[in-house]
């Protein structure tokens, strides 16, 4: 068909062929872009009803608007040829990358997380893939995974598996074919399937990625079917020794024959895979900032990423004591040392056990400062007072000095007297400082990025030239001194081809590092994280924090001072239900101090003179529910806020909150997730998005509650009403265009699109004359524009008025009531903050430079912690701005062993 034209697509080259059709690279003659055209088999579309169901399912999958799901542009027929036009993905199939050797473990986990995320999103919308395999997974040169062919297996399902679908796969770029080696047992038997069939196929793909082999294989399709139905695969760790035990267990749970015993939730599997990958990548940031397109500087290393709801520590802390032979006869004593509101973390006990140093924002300026207090009681003494965060304190062996990490002046290791005074920097960029037992040196590490080496240094405690240890290591993180001061224990690995990070011991004065057996011991115990904190003696043991399940607790493990081998299984010291971190122990007692952190994702209101561009107060929390709240939208008068709250099963329910007053009304609570709620200009209705029967739709519900009304079927993410409430704007999947829907006639018109870049977040100005949006010129840039609004007419690119310079991530703009100011999210200063731009009232061209509205530069309250910035959704009324924000708080506890 090369050279032939189907509709407005000119066929250029054949990419591949399989049981589900022939795939070509083509040129979209209207938009002048490369596309992939899949010509469907004639027998597959002979049944009109089956063809209709397939088209509906394929559109539903495309409407998910997920970065790891390939976008379908068109499903059409021309000259008797049925075809699909979709996003052209330049890269290789996962099957081509796997080859016969498998993938590096880090790459396998990176791809698996993306695949699981895409499938979890599809499952939440009621969409099952049914044909997941390496040939249906494209990987770009930058490592982005794209899942293809949602719905195609359903198209051929009623006809039964053809020879083509039972053959070995042909892995051409763009052409995906089926194979029974990836089918679930229930699918192979022709039984009814649900999302668990994708879980099984996902397990098969993951097994093949890490081993280079399929778990089920035979000499023929029948013997392969028999293996899927009856045989258990060889454990992946037997094929590739040294795989993480938790990964082996995860794969095994996916490959259970009985779907009732199989893992059911790919979203949970994604989280588990991320934890395994974090453990593998010892260089990954633990700052509480999830991955984002524009990197932000490291902040508080002990904070866990994402939105994690943790209870205040409840339960016992258990100190197992110095003796390993006889457990303590009495019960542990648990004392909360610091219960101030806000964030209190990083406790450090003085060597004599009389003082506690810690980081806290109790000073009221928003930043973390260092404080010291007597354990016997009394008010704490403030040691530092700086606008940048100070944290990670540690006492010198004589108790006179405290070394700490500070973010001031680009970050580094500072030292201050334990009684207060001027802090001085002794090492640039360092973190995790630890004094030697003699107090004459400080060990530390530099770097917290998985993309850059993490280096280990020692520096004279009085200041001087740092000396690097083990420079051949790719990662050498968080060094801890041995009790005799001759060695440093650290977590690290030498190169990316190593089987993962482990604990190593290096002589301080030079020599080869010795690898311990810690990794194998921890994997057997099912522990993740496990960064060393303290090396104790009598007998020698290591104190550390690690996660198991949904909690993070303190543990200890015995270590031989001669061979550095771990000699016993890890023992849990605390049993709280939160995130217990940062253990510290005094030399002269059995007291161990630790911090317990809690994270809440709520709605916040910033008092604002929106027309004047002036903040009139501090942020105020609007919601207190433990469940995360997101996608807020404030009414024009500022008295109502619509938002989504995560309910049972992870679905989102639509709520309305009155401001002031605080009354909350549940507007929509159903098995469907309700998100992107937008209040109409008169405040009477709330529009929102759902995916029902696998078709995206926009509904509206009265703001007082009542029956929802469907406004638009087969419409994706709504972004706003017209001022007269007669139209709604939504953005199409993949940010290809903005569409205006006339609610009376149902007429849909593309009003904004670009042949090369995406467009998103279309908002009509209050006077109805202008349209704001942001463009997506690349993965690390977003640019805000304004264009004259011409109603149901395509807006020309030459009319686009740039509001921001496009040098960074600036997006999600909203209008002031008078239309003369645009407010937006900005990551220009390395953090995610709120900014504004004044506009000429007549032309809407920028007046002056953008101005800062509010900064979020500290660990306690963060917009970065939300992850995807769309959930923050800053929205403006005349007297306020409303947004979602993560707040981390914490208290400090001490467990004391009763040694009677």
PDB file of C-alpha atoms in Angstrom, residues 314 383 539 576 726 863:
ATOM      1  CA  UNK A 314       0.340   4.071  67.895  1.00  0.00           C
ATOM      2  CA  UNK A 383      20.735  26.974  67.696  1.00  0.00           C
ATOM      3  CA  UNK A 539      28.329  -6.685  70.740  1.00  0.00           C
ATOM      4  CA  UNK A 576       4.406   1.997  65.084  1.00  0.00           C
ATOM      5  CA  UNK A 726     -23.705  27.670  27.291  1.00  0.00           C
ATOM      6  CA  UNK A 863       3.455  21.568  46.156  1.00  0.00           C
TER       7      UNK A 863
END
